[in-house]
């Protein structure tokens, strides 16, 4: 089997199914989704790990595939299939039906790809079909695509339904695979919410109040979902900022915001400059939806399986006219740092309370994009359970399959993104204060942003921005 995509750079050459080395008995186990999981159902998660060196000789026969089967035995939810339960809600039947694995060849070197592919073409490194709503019994909610570049580089693309996992959960699946391949203990084994000992479950039993901010924001998002958005061509570019540049920029705003983090700085910078590209609003206010992972703040296991994300809204008058970047960064910092347990539990309880008279969850809605959304991945910078080989290495770059063959780049994409756009602030393989910023915007806005003087003055390296001449 071999199929070539329209760009003639990615060729699918084989498909197979990977199953766990210790299969579960069919029908003996199910996994229920939380209210938050159900709310994320319109989206998918796509993660791509790039490696300079060849990872295996022949995937079908290599221990590389054996280690995948071994790690899948820890994740019966990954190899299962989604079905309706007695109440009509989605759940996972842990029947060990397996994970779809696709093998592909890329007709250029890894360096050529990173310097010339755009976000749309990069998605060709991941295999995905949206879940059929009526009968998903044969549909694989997880897909893995192994892409081999000319000259030996490899990209591992993982796709899954956002109802099953968030970006951290998806990242840890690949990291656990790498640890299994190296014959090391899995540092963050999956921890499933159905466990009675889950701190998340105990928190929901204790906290009974809903904060006004969470309730108002999520209810507004649910209402917005009833109004169709005008379709626009969304494109993506990635900006890589050095540790030295971020350190200097933080020093420049220190007097206004002494506690600013790289996320505060970059969220403020891109928000202010993207706001200038948006149509003027009569009320002269701009809002930013900020997404954070609450595993660390709630002291959850990093292996928490499912979604551990919180979305909140920050509004500032005339943000696009603010000359003091420190002022905007300070607003972002206060907004994020002041969020605590009550806020997170409140939002989760709100999702659980969306069950109607028939004990069914409300319809999912777009969590990313109706408003400009900024995702923080700062929790991946300093993560628990790091080993000697991964100390001071951001979580996604700790997915090391072989000695010294660390990922040189990791990309994240969110499926079914519409609206104003998405900013993702992520650690860089350089470590330290260095950061990557992936931006998805309507095409004409991204073109202007890439030429923005304030951003260009920080000398970012542009990756996957479609610079190839066509």
Short mmCIF file of C-alpha atoms in Angstrom, two decimals:
data_model
loop_
_atom_site.label_atom_id
_atom_site.label_comp_id
_atom_site.label_asym_id
_atom_site.label_seq_id
_atom_site.Cartn_x
_atom_site.Cartn_y
_atom_site.Cartn_z
CA UNK A 1 0.00 0.00 0.00
CA UNK A 2 1.34 3.45 -0.91
CA UNK A 3 -0.56 6.70 -1.35
CA UNK A 4 0.90 10.13 -2.09
CA UNK A 5 -0.59 13.37 -0.84
CA UNK A 6 -1.14 16.35 -3.15
CA UNK A 7 2.10 18.08 -2.07
CA UNK A 8 4.14 15.01 -3.07
CA UNK A 9 6.21 15.17 0.11
CA UNK A 10 4.44 12.68 2.43
CA UNK A 11 3.69 9.18 1.14
CA UNK A 12 1.67 6.69 3.21
CA UNK A 13 3.14 3.24 2.65
CA UNK A 14 1.55 0.93 5.23
CA UNK A 15 -0.97 0.63 8.03
CA UNK A 16 -1.18 -1.81 10.90
CA UNK A 17 -2.78 -2.21 14.32
CA UNK A 18 -0.73 -2.27 17.53
CA UNK A 19 -2.21 -4.09 20.53
CA UNK A 20 -1.03 -4.35 24.11
CA UNK A 21 1.32 -7.12 25.16
CA UNK A 22 -1.06 -8.03 28.01
CA UNK A 23 -4.58 -7.73 26.59
CA UNK A 24 -7.60 -7.13 28.79
CA UNK A 25 -10.57 -9.44 28.66
CA UNK A 26 -13.23 -8.00 26.31
CA UNK A 27 -16.11 -6.30 28.10
CA UNK A 28 -14.59 -6.53 31.58
CA UNK A 29 -13.64 -2.86 31.95
CA UNK A 30 -14.97 0.55 30.95
CA UNK A 31 -13.72 4.10 31.34
CA UNK A 32 -16.20 6.92 31.99
CA UNK A 33 -15.58 10.49 30.87
CA UNK A 34 -15.86 13.48 33.19
CA UNK A 35 -18.04 16.49 32.46
CA UNK A 36 -14.91 18.36 31.34
CA UNK A 37 -13.97 15.50 29.01
CA UNK A 38 -17.42 15.63 27.41
CA UNK A 39 -17.14 19.40 26.92
CA UNK A 40 -13.90 18.92 24.89
CA UNK A 41 -15.48 16.44 22.45
CA UNK A 42 -15.48 18.76 19.42
CA UNK A 43 -11.67 18.98 19.43
CA UNK A 44 -8.79 16.64 18.72
CA UNK A 45 -5.15 16.75 19.89
CA UNK A 46 -2.19 16.27 17.55
CA UNK A 47 1.42 16.07 18.79
CA UNK A 48 4.47 15.59 16.56
CA UNK A 49 7.90 14.63 17.95
CA UNK A 50 10.85 15.24 15.60
CA UNK A 51 14.11 13.26 15.92
CA UNK A 52 17.34 13.89 13.99
CA UNK A 53 18.53 10.30 14.09
CA UNK A 54 16.94 7.10 12.86
CA UNK A 55 15.02 5.33 15.65
CA UNK A 56 14.79 1.84 14.17
CA UNK A 57 15.76 -0.30 11.18
CA UNK A 58 12.48 -2.05 10.39
CA UNK A 59 9.53 -0.99 12.54
CA UNK A 60 7.57 -4.24 12.00
CA UNK A 61 10.40 -6.39 13.40
CA UNK A 62 12.22 -3.94 15.65
CA UNK A 63 11.94 -3.91 19.47
CA UNK A 64 10.62 -0.38 18.86
CA UNK A 65 7.24 -1.93 18.02
CA UNK A 66 7.54 -4.42 20.89
CA UNK A 67 8.01 -1.56 23.37
CA UNK A 68 4.86 0.12 21.99
CA UNK A 69 2.85 -3.01 22.76
CA UNK A 70 4.36 -3.12 26.24
CA UNK A 71 3.45 0.48 27.10
CA UNK A 72 -0.06 0.06 25.68
CA UNK A 73 -0.67 -2.57 28.36
CA UNK A 74 -0.64 0.35 30.84
CA UNK A 75 -3.26 2.20 28.78
CA UNK A 76 -6.33 -0.03 28.18
CA UNK A 77 -8.31 3.18 27.49
CA UNK A 78 -6.02 3.96 24.55
CA UNK A 79 -6.53 0.61 22.85
CA UNK A 80 -10.29 0.53 23.55
CA UNK A 81 -13.25 1.81 21.56
CA UNK A 82 -15.81 4.51 22.34
CA UNK A 83 -19.45 3.47 22.76
CA UNK A 84 -22.68 4.65 24.38
CA UNK A 85 -23.46 3.41 27.90
CA UNK A 86 -26.91 2.69 29.35
CA UNK A 87 -27.51 6.41 29.97
CA UNK A 88 -26.62 7.29 26.39
CA UNK A 89 -23.29 8.87 27.34
CA UNK A 90 -19.95 8.13 25.70
CA UNK A 91 -17.54 5.76 27.47
CA UNK A 92 -14.56 3.64 26.50
CA UNK A 93 -14.94 -0.11 26.21
CA UNK A 94 -11.50 -1.44 27.14
CA UNK A 95 -11.59 -4.31 24.65
CA UNK A 96 -7.98 -4.11 23.40
CA UNK A 97 -9.07 -3.43 19.83
CA UNK A 98 -5.72 -1.72 19.31
CA UNK A 99 -4.22 1.51 18.01
CA UNK A 100 -3.97 2.38 14.33
CA UNK A 101 -0.35 2.82 13.26
CA UNK A 102 0.50 4.41 9.92
CA UNK A 103 3.94 4.40 8.32
CA UNK A 104 4.95 7.13 5.89
CA UNK A 105 7.94 8.47 3.97
CA UNK A 106 8.72 12.19 3.65
CA UNK A 107 10.47 13.24 0.45
CA UNK A 108 12.80 15.84 2.03
CA UNK A 109 15.26 16.00 4.92
CA UNK A 110 14.12 16.95 8.41
CA UNK A 111 15.85 20.35 8.25
CA UNK A 112 14.24 21.11 4.89
CA UNK A 113 10.84 20.19 6.30
CA UNK A 114 11.12 22.36 9.42
CA UNK A 115 12.20 25.29 7.27
CA UNK A 116 9.58 24.99 4.54
CA UNK A 117 6.43 23.12 5.62
CA UNK A 118 3.43 25.04 6.91
CA UNK A 119 0.97 24.07 9.61
CA UNK A 120 -1.47 22.46 7.18
CA UNK A 121 1.22 20.31 5.61
CA UNK A 122 2.60 19.39 9.01
CA UNK A 123 -0.76 17.87 9.91
CA UNK A 124 -0.07 15.31 7.16
CA UNK A 125 2.42 13.78 9.61
CA UNK A 126 -0.53 12.75 11.78
CA UNK A 127 -3.28 10.33 10.84
CA UNK A 128 -6.82 11.31 11.79
CA UNK A 129 -10.50 10.81 10.99
CA UNK A 130 -13.19 12.46 13.09
CA UNK A 131 -15.24 10.10 15.22
CA UNK A 132 -18.38 8.82 13.48
CA UNK A 133 -21.20 9.96 15.75
CA UNK A 134 -23.53 7.02 15.14
CA UNK A 135 -21.32 3.94 15.34
CA UNK A 136 -17.68 4.44 16.43
CA UNK A 137 -17.24 0.77 17.38
CA UNK A 138 -14.53 0.21 14.76
CA UNK A 139 -13.03 3.70 15.05
CA UNK A 140 -9.61 4.03 16.72
CA UNK A 141 -9.62 7.08 19.06
CA UNK A 142 -5.80 7.11 18.99
CA UNK A 143 -3.61 7.13 15.88
CA UNK A 144 0.17 6.97 15.60
CA UNK A 145 2.03 7.86 12.41
CA UNK A 146 5.72 7.04 11.95
CA UNK A 147 7.27 9.37 9.36
CA UNK A 148 10.78 8.75 7.99
CA UNK A 149 12.61 11.67 6.36
CA UNK A 150 15.38 11.53 3.82
CA UNK A 151 18.71 11.29 5.61
CA UNK A 152 17.40 9.42 8.65
CA UNK A 153 15.21 11.87 10.55
CA UNK A 154 11.95 10.60 12.07
CA UNK A 155 8.73 12.26 13.21
CA UNK A 156 6.25 10.45 15.46
CA UNK A 157 2.77 11.91 15.10
CA UNK A 158 0.16 11.11 17.74
CA UNK A 159 -3.51 12.04 17.32
CA UNK A 160 -6.41 11.46 19.70
CA UNK A 161 -9.83 12.73 20.59
CA UNK A 162 -9.63 15.64 23.07
CA UNK A 163 -12.45 13.92 24.94
CA UNK A 164 -9.89 11.25 25.87
CA UNK A 165 -6.76 13.29 26.54
CA UNK A 166 -5.30 16.78 26.75
CA UNK A 167 -1.84 17.75 25.38
CA UNK A 168 -0.05 16.72 28.60
CA UNK A 169 -1.72 13.32 28.67
CA UNK A 170 -0.86 12.73 24.99
CA UNK A 171 2.75 13.82 25.59
CA UNK A 172 3.16 11.40 28.48
CA UNK A 173 1.99 8.48 26.35
CA UNK A 174 4.93 9.00 23.98
CA UNK A 175 7.33 9.72 26.87
CA UNK A 176 6.23 6.48 28.58
CA UNK A 177 6.80 4.62 25.32
CA UNK A 178 10.34 6.03 25.16
CA UNK A 179 11.05 4.98 28.75
CA UNK A 180 9.77 1.47 28.01
CA UNK A 181 12.00 1.34 24.94
CA UNK A 182 15.01 2.25 27.15
CA UNK A 183 13.98 -0.45 29.68
CA UNK A 184 13.42 2.15 32.39
CA UNK A 185 10.51 2.44 34.80
CA UNK A 186 7.66 4.61 33.52
CA UNK A 187 8.01 7.85 35.50
CA UNK A 188 4.37 8.97 35.14
CA UNK A 189 2.12 5.93 34.68
CA UNK A 190 -1.51 6.75 33.82
CA UNK A 191 -3.76 7.57 36.77
CA UNK A 192 -7.43 7.11 36.00
CA UNK A 193 -10.14 9.35 37.40
CA UNK A 194 -12.43 6.46 38.33
CA UNK A 195 -10.07 5.74 41.23
CA UNK A 196 -11.74 6.50 44.57
CA UNK A 197 -8.43 7.83 45.86
CA UNK A 198 -8.21 10.57 43.24
CA UNK A 199 -7.62 14.04 44.80
CA UNK A 200 -9.74 15.39 41.97
CA UNK A 201 -12.72 13.28 43.04
CA UNK A 202 -12.28 14.25 46.68
CA UNK A 203 -12.12 17.92 45.72
CA UNK A 204 -15.41 17.69 43.85
CA UNK A 205 -17.05 16.21 46.93
CA UNK A 206 -15.78 18.99 49.18
CA UNK A 207 -16.13 22.16 47.10
CA UNK A 208 -19.76 23.00 46.40
CA UNK A 209 -19.67 26.62 45.29
CA UNK A 210 -19.32 27.99 41.78
CA UNK A 211 -17.31 31.15 41.27
CA UNK A 212 -19.14 33.73 39.22
CA UNK A 213 -16.24 34.10 36.77
CA UNK A 214 -16.13 30.40 35.83
CA UNK A 215 -19.89 30.01 35.54
CA UNK A 216 -20.35 33.19 33.49
CA UNK A 217 -17.46 32.39 31.14
CA UNK A 218 -18.35 28.80 30.36
CA UNK A 219 -22.04 29.60 30.01
CA UNK A 220 -21.15 32.39 27.57
CA UNK A 221 -18.98 29.97 25.55
CA UNK A 222 -21.84 27.48 25.45
CA UNK A 223 -24.20 30.19 24.16
CA UNK A 224 -21.67 31.35 21.55
CA UNK A 225 -21.52 27.80 20.19
CA UNK A 226 -25.11 28.20 19.01
CA UNK A 227 -24.06 30.96 16.59
CA UNK A 228 -22.19 29.61 13.54
CA UNK A 229 -18.84 31.27 12.89
CA UNK A 230 -17.85 32.64 9.49
CA UNK A 231 -15.41 30.08 8.02
CA UNK A 232 -11.89 31.42 7.53
CA UNK A 233 -8.69 29.81 6.33
CA UNK A 234 -6.59 29.32 9.46
CA UNK A 235 -2.81 29.04 9.14
CA UNK A 236 -0.03 28.39 11.66
CA UNK A 237 3.54 29.58 12.23
CA UNK A 238 6.00 28.84 15.03
CA UNK A 239 8.35 31.42 16.57
CA UNK A 240 11.42 30.23 18.49
CA UNK A 241 12.83 32.74 21.02
CA UNK A 242 16.24 32.27 22.64
CA UNK A 243 16.80 32.23 26.38
CA UNK A 244 18.95 35.38 26.12
CA UNK A 245 16.20 37.32 24.33
CA UNK A 246 13.54 36.32 26.86
CA UNK A 247 15.87 37.22 29.76
CA UNK A 248 16.52 40.66 28.29
CA UNK A 249 12.81 41.27 27.61
CA UNK A 250 11.85 40.26 31.16
CA UNK A 251 14.46 42.70 32.49
CA UNK A 252 12.93 45.49 30.38
CA UNK A 253 9.51 45.05 32.01
CA UNK A 254 10.86 44.24 35.48
CA UNK A 255 9.98 47.63 36.96
CA UNK A 256 6.31 47.27 35.95
CA UNK A 257 5.99 43.50 36.46
CA UNK A 258 8.87 42.15 38.57
CA UNK A 259 7.41 38.62 38.80
CA UNK A 260 6.66 38.15 35.11
CA UNK A 261 7.26 34.70 33.65
CA UNK A 262 8.14 33.94 30.01
CA UNK A 263 4.48 33.01 29.52
CA UNK A 264 3.27 36.36 30.89
CA UNK A 265 5.66 38.21 28.60
CA UNK A 266 4.88 36.29 25.41
CA UNK A 267 1.14 36.08 26.01
CA UNK A 268 1.06 39.86 26.47
CA UNK A 269 3.26 40.52 23.44
CA UNK A 270 1.27 38.39 21.01
CA UNK A 271 -2.13 39.36 22.44
CA UNK A 272 -1.42 43.10 22.09
CA UNK A 273 -0.08 42.80 18.56
CA UNK A 274 -2.77 40.39 17.34
CA UNK A 275 -5.45 42.71 18.79
CA UNK A 276 -4.22 45.42 16.41
CA UNK A 277 -5.01 43.13 13.49
CA UNK A 278 -8.58 42.44 14.60
CA UNK A 279 -11.59 44.55 13.54
CA UNK A 280 -12.13 47.49 15.88
CA UNK A 281 -14.73 46.90 18.58
CA UNK A 282 -17.12 49.63 19.66
CA UNK A 283 -16.54 48.98 23.36
CA UNK A 284 -12.72 49.31 22.94
CA UNK A 285 -12.12 46.14 24.94
CA UNK A 286 -10.22 43.03 23.96
CA UNK A 287 -10.43 39.67 25.68
CA UNK A 288 -8.00 36.79 25.90
CA UNK A 289 -9.09 33.28 26.82
CA UNK A 290 -6.27 31.76 28.89
CA UNK A 291 -5.90 27.99 29.19
CA UNK A 292 -3.78 26.45 31.96
CA UNK A 293 -3.13 22.90 33.10
CA UNK A 294 -4.11 22.43 36.76
CA UNK A 295 -2.26 19.16 37.51
CA UNK A 296 0.51 20.99 39.34
CA UNK A 297 -1.69 23.47 41.21
CA UNK A 298 -4.04 20.74 42.46
CA UNK A 299 -1.12 18.41 43.18
CA UNK A 300 -2.57 15.80 40.87
CA UNK A 301 -0.44 13.01 39.50
CA UNK A 302 1.11 14.17 36.23
CA UNK A 303 -0.14 10.85 34.91
CA UNK A 304 -3.77 11.96 35.43
CA UNK A 305 -5.55 10.48 32.42
CA UNK A 306 -8.01 12.75 30.62
CA UNK A 307 -8.40 16.51 30.69
CA UNK A 308 -6.97 18.78 33.40
CA UNK A 309 -7.44 22.14 31.69
CA UNK A 310 -9.03 25.36 32.89
CA UNK A 311 -10.15 28.19 30.60
CA UNK A 312 -10.74 31.72 31.89
CA UNK A 313 -11.23 35.17 30.37
CA UNK A 314 -9.06 38.25 30.82
CA UNK A 315 -10.35 41.56 29.44
CA UNK A 316 -8.35 44.80 29.19
CA UNK A 317 -9.57 48.09 27.67
CA UNK A 318 -7.59 49.19 24.59
CA UNK A 319 -5.01 46.41 24.95
CA UNK A 320 -3.76 47.05 21.41
CA UNK A 321 -2.90 50.67 22.34
CA UNK A 322 -0.95 49.90 25.51
CA UNK A 323 2.62 51.12 25.03
CA UNK A 324 3.83 49.51 28.26
CA UNK A 325 4.16 45.78 27.62
CA UNK A 326 4.81 45.32 31.33
CA UNK A 327 1.29 46.55 32.11
CA UNK A 328 -0.30 43.86 29.93
CA UNK A 329 2.14 41.20 31.18
CA UNK A 330 1.26 42.19 34.74
CA UNK A 331 -2.44 41.75 34.02
CA UNK A 332 -1.77 38.27 32.60
CA UNK A 333 0.43 37.38 35.59
CA UNK A 334 -2.15 38.45 38.18
CA UNK A 335 -4.94 36.67 36.35
CA UNK A 336 -3.08 33.33 36.19
CA UNK A 337 -1.33 33.42 39.57
CA UNK A 338 -4.54 34.28 41.45
CA UNK A 339 -6.33 31.18 40.23
CA UNK A 340 -6.61 28.56 42.95
CA UNK A 341 -8.34 25.34 43.90
CA UNK A 342 -11.77 26.92 44.29
CA UNK A 343 -11.67 28.26 40.74
CA UNK A 344 -10.68 24.92 39.22
CA UNK A 345 -13.10 22.79 41.24
CA UNK A 346 -15.84 25.31 40.54
CA UNK A 347 -15.41 24.90 36.79
CA UNK A 348 -15.37 21.11 37.00
CA UNK A 349 -18.52 21.09 39.12
CA UNK A 350 -20.17 23.36 36.59
CA UNK A 351 -19.49 20.80 33.85
CA UNK A 352 -20.84 18.00 36.03
CA UNK A 353 -23.97 20.06 36.73
CA UNK A 354 -24.72 20.37 32.99
CA UNK A 355 -26.46 17.01 33.11
CA UNK A 356 -30.13 17.38 32.17
CA UNK A 357 -33.24 15.60 33.36
CA UNK A 358 -32.21 12.42 31.53
CA UNK A 359 -28.86 12.47 33.35
CA UNK A 360 -27.00 13.34 30.14
CA UNK A 361 -24.29 15.94 29.74
CA UNK A 362 -25.00 19.08 27.73
CA UNK A 363 -23.72 19.39 24.18
CA UNK A 364 -19.95 20.02 23.80
CA UNK A 365 -18.80 23.39 22.51
CA UNK A 366 -15.63 24.90 21.07
CA UNK A 367 -13.23 25.61 23.90
CA UNK A 368 -10.46 26.96 21.67
CA UNK A 369 -10.77 29.81 19.22
CA UNK A 370 -14.17 31.54 19.40
CA UNK A 371 -12.19 34.15 21.33
CA UNK A 372 -8.45 34.51 20.93
CA UNK A 373 -7.10 31.69 23.13
CA UNK A 374 -3.64 31.44 24.71
CA UNK A 375 -2.44 28.10 26.11
CA UNK A 376 0.26 27.98 28.77
CA UNK A 377 2.57 24.97 28.90
CA UNK A 378 4.75 26.34 31.69
CA UNK A 379 3.92 23.26 33.80
CA UNK A 380 6.03 21.22 31.36
CA UNK A 381 9.19 23.19 32.16
CA UNK A 382 9.80 21.91 35.70
CA UNK A 383 8.00 18.61 36.11
CA UNK A 384 8.18 16.03 38.93
CA UNK A 385 9.79 12.64 38.56
CA UNK A 386 12.60 13.71 36.22
CA UNK A 387 15.58 11.37 36.08
CA UNK A 388 19.27 12.14 35.76
CA UNK A 389 18.92 12.00 31.98
CA UNK A 390 15.93 14.37 31.91
CA UNK A 391 16.75 16.90 34.65
CA UNK A 392 16.36 20.49 33.37
CA UNK A 393 14.72 19.11 30.23
CA UNK A 394 11.13 20.18 29.43
CA UNK A 395 8.61 17.35 29.61
CA UNK A 396 8.05 16.90 25.86
CA UNK A 397 11.80 16.83 25.17
CA UNK A 398 12.29 14.06 27.73
CA UNK A 399 10.76 11.55 25.27
CA UNK A 400 14.17 10.01 24.51
CA UNK A 401 13.99 6.62 22.80
CA UNK A 402 17.74 6.13 22.50
CA UNK A 403 20.72 7.70 24.25
CA UNK A 404 21.36 11.31 23.13
CA UNK A 405 18.58 11.12 20.49
CA UNK A 406 16.38 13.78 22.06
CA UNK A 407 13.52 15.45 20.13
CA UNK A 408 14.77 18.50 18.26
CA UNK A 409 11.28 19.94 17.99
CA UNK A 410 7.75 19.12 19.23
CA UNK A 411 4.61 20.57 17.65
CA UNK A 412 1.07 20.71 19.01
CA UNK A 413 -2.12 21.25 17.03
CA UNK A 414 -5.75 21.44 18.16
CA UNK A 415 -8.34 20.12 15.73
CA UNK A 416 -11.58 21.90 14.84
CA UNK A 417 -10.21 25.33 15.65
CA UNK A 418 -12.33 28.28 14.49
CA UNK A 419 -12.81 31.92 15.46
CA UNK A 420 -10.18 34.47 16.46
CA UNK A 421 -7.21 32.12 16.78
CA UNK A 422 -4.87 30.26 19.09
CA UNK A 423 -1.53 31.07 20.77
CA UNK A 424 0.45 28.24 22.38
CA UNK A 425 3.46 29.18 24.55
CA UNK A 426 5.71 26.15 25.00
CA UNK A 427 9.16 25.26 26.31
CA UNK A 428 11.99 25.13 23.79
CA UNK A 429 14.54 22.31 23.38
CA UNK A 430 17.15 24.89 24.38
CA UNK A 431 15.76 24.84 27.92
CA UNK A 432 16.04 27.66 30.43
CA UNK A 433 13.93 30.71 29.57
CA UNK A 434 13.79 29.87 25.85
CA UNK A 435 10.27 29.43 24.50
CA UNK A 436 8.41 28.40 21.35
CA UNK A 437 5.22 30.23 20.38
CA UNK A 438 2.87 28.56 17.92
CA UNK A 439 0.26 30.93 16.50
CA UNK A 440 -2.82 29.98 14.45
CA UNK A 441 -4.73 32.88 12.91
CA UNK A 442 -6.76 33.74 9.82
CA UNK A 443 -4.31 33.75 6.92
CA UNK A 444 -4.20 37.50 6.30
CA UNK A 445 -3.65 38.25 10.00
CA UNK A 446 -0.78 35.78 10.41
CA UNK A 447 1.00 37.24 7.39
CA UNK A 448 0.92 40.67 9.03
CA UNK A 449 1.97 39.28 12.41
CA UNK A 450 5.04 37.60 10.95
CA UNK A 451 6.21 41.03 9.80
CA UNK A 452 5.41 42.84 13.05
CA UNK A 453 8.42 45.00 13.99
CA UNK A 454 8.18 44.38 17.75
CA UNK A 455 8.19 40.61 17.26
CA UNK A 456 10.82 40.62 14.51
CA UNK A 457 13.11 42.74 16.76
CA UNK A 458 13.34 39.76 19.13
CA UNK A 459 15.03 37.75 16.36
CA UNK A 460 12.83 34.66 16.48
CA UNK A 461 13.70 31.63 14.36
CA UNK A 462 10.71 30.83 12.17
CA UNK A 463 9.70 27.18 11.90
CA UNK A 464 6.91 25.53 9.91
CA UNK A 465 5.71 28.83 8.54
CA UNK A 466 5.38 27.84 4.89
CA UNK A 467 8.40 29.70 3.50
CA UNK A 468 8.91 27.13 0.72
CA UNK A 469 8.52 28.67 -2.73
CA UNK A 470 5.53 27.11 -4.49
#
